[in-house]
Amino acid sequence: MNKFKRELIVLAILLVVSTFISIYFFSEFKQSDIVEVPIHWNINNEPDNFAPPWIACLIGPAVILLIMTATIGMSRKMYNDREIKTTRFVIILIAALMTFINWVALSSALNLGKSGFNLQLIHLGLGIVFVLLGNQMGKLPYSKWVGIRVPATLNNEEVWNRVHNKSGKLMVISGLCIIAAVILGDRPGALYFYIPLVVSLILMIFVIPARVKRQVDEESSIDD
């Protein structure tokens, strides 16, 4: 039995939702006689890549199908109960985010003449995702497949637990900062609200594991 049967059902529902979103906007593009729509915006919130409406509308459902395929492949790996729980959470969270982005992108493309890409919604969506991921990261069990997989964490379960607990808090703070970027919308200053995320990622990979490992080693030497 597939370990992620329930998740595949949810993914199928999200695929239907994403497909209906794409069908709706495709009909809107046709009615408006739009023959080319933006599929990418640059840092200045200006469209810099275009495609026919049918291609733009296929991207969202195609991404969900890709996630479903990856989920089926992941079911062949060995997981303990806690790993399965965390992996299920991440699968659904990413798929929901992709469905959300599909709606924002097509909506922004349709309203291109009135405004650029709706960055306020993206700030909000990404911020919520990082808050939820951070909350889950602190509960992430020692795993062979997911998490901060650096030598320090992989070689010591205590280091793993402490690193993910600290990193989870940083991720939550970063997510809240990104949500705060909603107040600036597409103004350049909004990018500064992403600095905590960049700093957190650097700390999580290169700094925190080394410091925690040193602390654990010192505690072990005292106990001995």
PDB file of N, CA and C in Angstrom, residues 25-39 49-57 106 109-110 112:
ATOM      1  N   PHE A  25      -9.053  31.029 -16.431  1.00  0.00           N
ATOM      2  CA  PHE A  25      -8.242  32.122 -16.954  1.00  0.00           C
ATOM      3  C   PHE A  25      -7.987  31.971 -18.453  1.00  0.00           C
ATOM      4  N   PHE A  26      -7.913  30.739 -18.933  1.00  0.00           N
ATOM      5  CA  PHE A  26      -7.739  30.540 -20.376  1.00  0.00           C
ATOM      6  C   PHE A  26      -8.939  31.113 -21.134  1.00  0.00           C
ATOM      7  N   SER A  27     -10.135  30.871 -20.588  1.00  0.00           N
ATOM      8  CA  SER A  27     -11.341  31.424 -21.232  1.00  0.00           C
ATOM      9  C   SER A  27     -11.340  32.951 -21.169  1.00  0.00           C
ATOM     10  N   GLU A  28     -10.827  33.504 -20.070  1.00  0.00           N
ATOM     11  CA  GLU A  28     -10.731  34.955 -19.941  1.00  0.00           C
ATOM     12  C   GLU A  28      -9.740  35.530 -20.946  1.00  0.00           C
ATOM     13  N   PHE A  29      -8.628  34.840 -21.137  1.00  0.00           N
ATOM     14  CA  PHE A  29      -7.649  35.291 -22.126  1.00  0.00           C
ATOM     15  C   PHE A  29      -8.244  35.268 -23.534  1.00  0.00           C
ATOM     16  N   LYS A  30      -9.000  34.204 -23.826  1.00  0.00           N
ATOM     17  CA  LYS A  30      -9.601  34.076 -25.153  1.00  0.00           C
ATOM     18  C   LYS A  30     -10.630  35.179 -25.388  1.00  0.00           C
ATOM     19  N   GLN A  31     -11.460  35.435 -24.381  1.00  0.00           N
ATOM     20  CA  GLN A  31     -12.493  36.470 -24.525  1.00  0.00           C
ATOM     21  C   GLN A  31     -11.875  37.853 -24.694  1.00  0.00           C
ATOM     22  N   SER A  32     -10.711  38.055 -24.103  1.00  0.00           N
ATOM     23  CA  SER A  32     -10.041  39.351 -24.196  1.00  0.00           C
ATOM     24  C   SER A  32      -9.107  39.422 -25.408  1.00  0.00           C
ATOM     25  N   ASP A  33      -9.118  38.348 -26.222  1.00  0.00           N
ATOM     26  CA  ASP A  33      -8.268  38.291 -27.423  1.00  0.00           C
ATOM     27  C   ASP A  33      -6.789  38.469 -27.093  1.00  0.00           C
ATOM     28  N   ILE A  34      -6.376  37.923 -25.951  1.00  0.00           N
ATOM     29  CA  ILE A  34      -4.967  37.980 -25.550  1.00  0.00           C
ATOM     30  C   ILE A  34      -4.245  36.779 -26.154  1.00  0.00           C
ATOM     31  N   VAL A  35      -3.224  37.044 -26.939  1.00  0.00           N
ATOM     32  CA  VAL A  35      -2.514  35.960 -27.633  1.00  0.00           C
ATOM     33  C   VAL A  35      -1.167  35.652 -26.988  1.00  0.00           C
ATOM     34  N   GLU A  36      -0.732  36.495 -26.075  1.00  0.00           N
ATOM     35  CA  GLU A  36       0.544  36.280 -25.401  1.00  0.00           C
ATOM     36  C   GLU A  36       0.464  36.818 -23.978  1.00  0.00           C
ATOM     37  N   VAL A  37       0.882  36.003 -23.006  1.00  0.00           N
ATOM     38  CA  VAL A  37       0.800  36.425 -21.607  1.00  0.00           C
ATOM     39  C   VAL A  37       2.160  36.252 -20.937  1.00  0.00           C
ATOM     40  N   PRO A  38       2.458  37.054 -19.928  1.00  0.00           N
ATOM     41  CA  PRO A  38       3.746  36.923 -19.218  1.00  0.00           C
ATOM     42  C   PRO A  38       3.761  35.666 -18.350  1.00  0.00           C
ATOM     43  N   ILE A  39       4.894  35.011 -18.325  1.00  0.00           N
ATOM     44  CA  ILE A  39       5.062  33.839 -17.452  1.00  0.00           C
ATOM     45  C   ILE A  39       6.227  34.047 -16.487  1.00  0.00           C
ATOM     46  N   ASN A  49       9.313  37.573 -19.875  1.00  0.00           N
ATOM     47  CA  ASN A  49       9.194  36.335 -20.659  1.00  0.00           C
ATOM     48  C   ASN A  49       7.711  36.071 -20.915  1.00  0.00           C
ATOM     49  N   PHE A  50       7.385  35.735 -22.170  1.00  0.00           N
ATOM     50  CA  PHE A  50       5.985  35.573 -22.552  1.00  0.00           C
ATOM     51  C   PHE A  50       5.760  34.223 -23.225  1.00  0.00           C
ATOM     52  N   ALA A  51       4.491  33.801 -23.225  1.00  0.00           N
ATOM     53  CA  ALA A  51       4.118  32.547 -23.864  1.00  0.00           C
ATOM     54  C   ALA A  51       2.647  32.612 -24.269  1.00  0.00           C
ATOM     55  N   PRO A  52       2.213  31.728 -25.161  1.00  0.00           N
ATOM     56  CA  PRO A  52       0.785  31.668 -25.499  1.00  0.00           C
ATOM     57  C   PRO A  52      -0.033  31.316 -24.264  1.00  0.00           C
ATOM     58  N   PRO A  53      -1.280  31.750 -24.176  1.00  0.00           N
ATOM     59  CA  PRO A  53      -2.107  31.479 -22.992  1.00  0.00           C
ATOM     60  C   PRO A  53      -2.197  30.008 -22.616  1.00  0.00           C
ATOM     61  N   TRP A  54      -2.259  29.117 -23.614  1.00  0.00           N
ATOM     62  CA  TRP A  54      -2.428  27.705 -23.291  1.00  0.00           C
ATOM     63  C   TRP A  54      -1.206  27.136 -22.565  1.00  0.00           C
ATOM     64  N   ILE A  55      -0.024  27.654 -22.905  1.00  0.00           N
ATOM     65  CA  ILE A  55       1.183  27.197 -22.214  1.00  0.00           C
ATOM     66  C   ILE A  55       1.191  27.711 -20.768  1.00  0.00           C
ATOM     67  N   ALA A  56       0.858  28.996 -20.602  1.00  0.00           N
ATOM     68  CA  ALA A  56       0.813  29.574 -19.258  1.00  0.00           C
ATOM     69  C   ALA A  56      -0.179  28.839 -18.366  1.00  0.00           C
ATOM     70  N   CYS A  57      -1.296  28.431 -18.964  1.00  0.00           N
ATOM     71  CA  CYS A  57      -2.339  27.753 -18.187  1.00  0.00           C
ATOM     72  C   CYS A  57      -2.009  26.290 -17.894  1.00  0.00           C
ATOM     73  N   LEU A 106      -1.629  33.750 -13.016  1.00  0.00           N
ATOM     74  CA  LEU A 106      -2.601  33.920 -14.098  1.00  0.00           C
ATOM     75  C   LEU A 106      -3.447  35.164 -13.884  1.00  0.00           C
ATOM     76  N   ALA A 109      -1.326  38.062 -14.839  1.00  0.00           N
ATOM     77  CA  ALA A 109      -1.188  38.127 -16.292  1.00  0.00           C
ATOM     78  C   ALA A 109      -2.428  38.732 -16.933  1.00  0.00           C
ATOM     79  N   LEU A 110      -3.595  38.378 -16.413  1.00  0.00           N
ATOM     80  CA  LEU A 110      -4.844  38.897 -16.967  1.00  0.00           C
ATOM     81  C   LEU A 110      -4.985  40.390 -16.706  1.00  0.00           C
ATOM     82  N   LEU A 112      -2.582  42.570 -16.406  1.00  0.00           N
ATOM     83  CA  LEU A 112      -1.279  43.187 -16.672  1.00  0.00           C
ATOM     84  C   LEU A 112      -1.394  44.667 -16.996  1.00  0.00           C
TER      85      LEU A 112
END
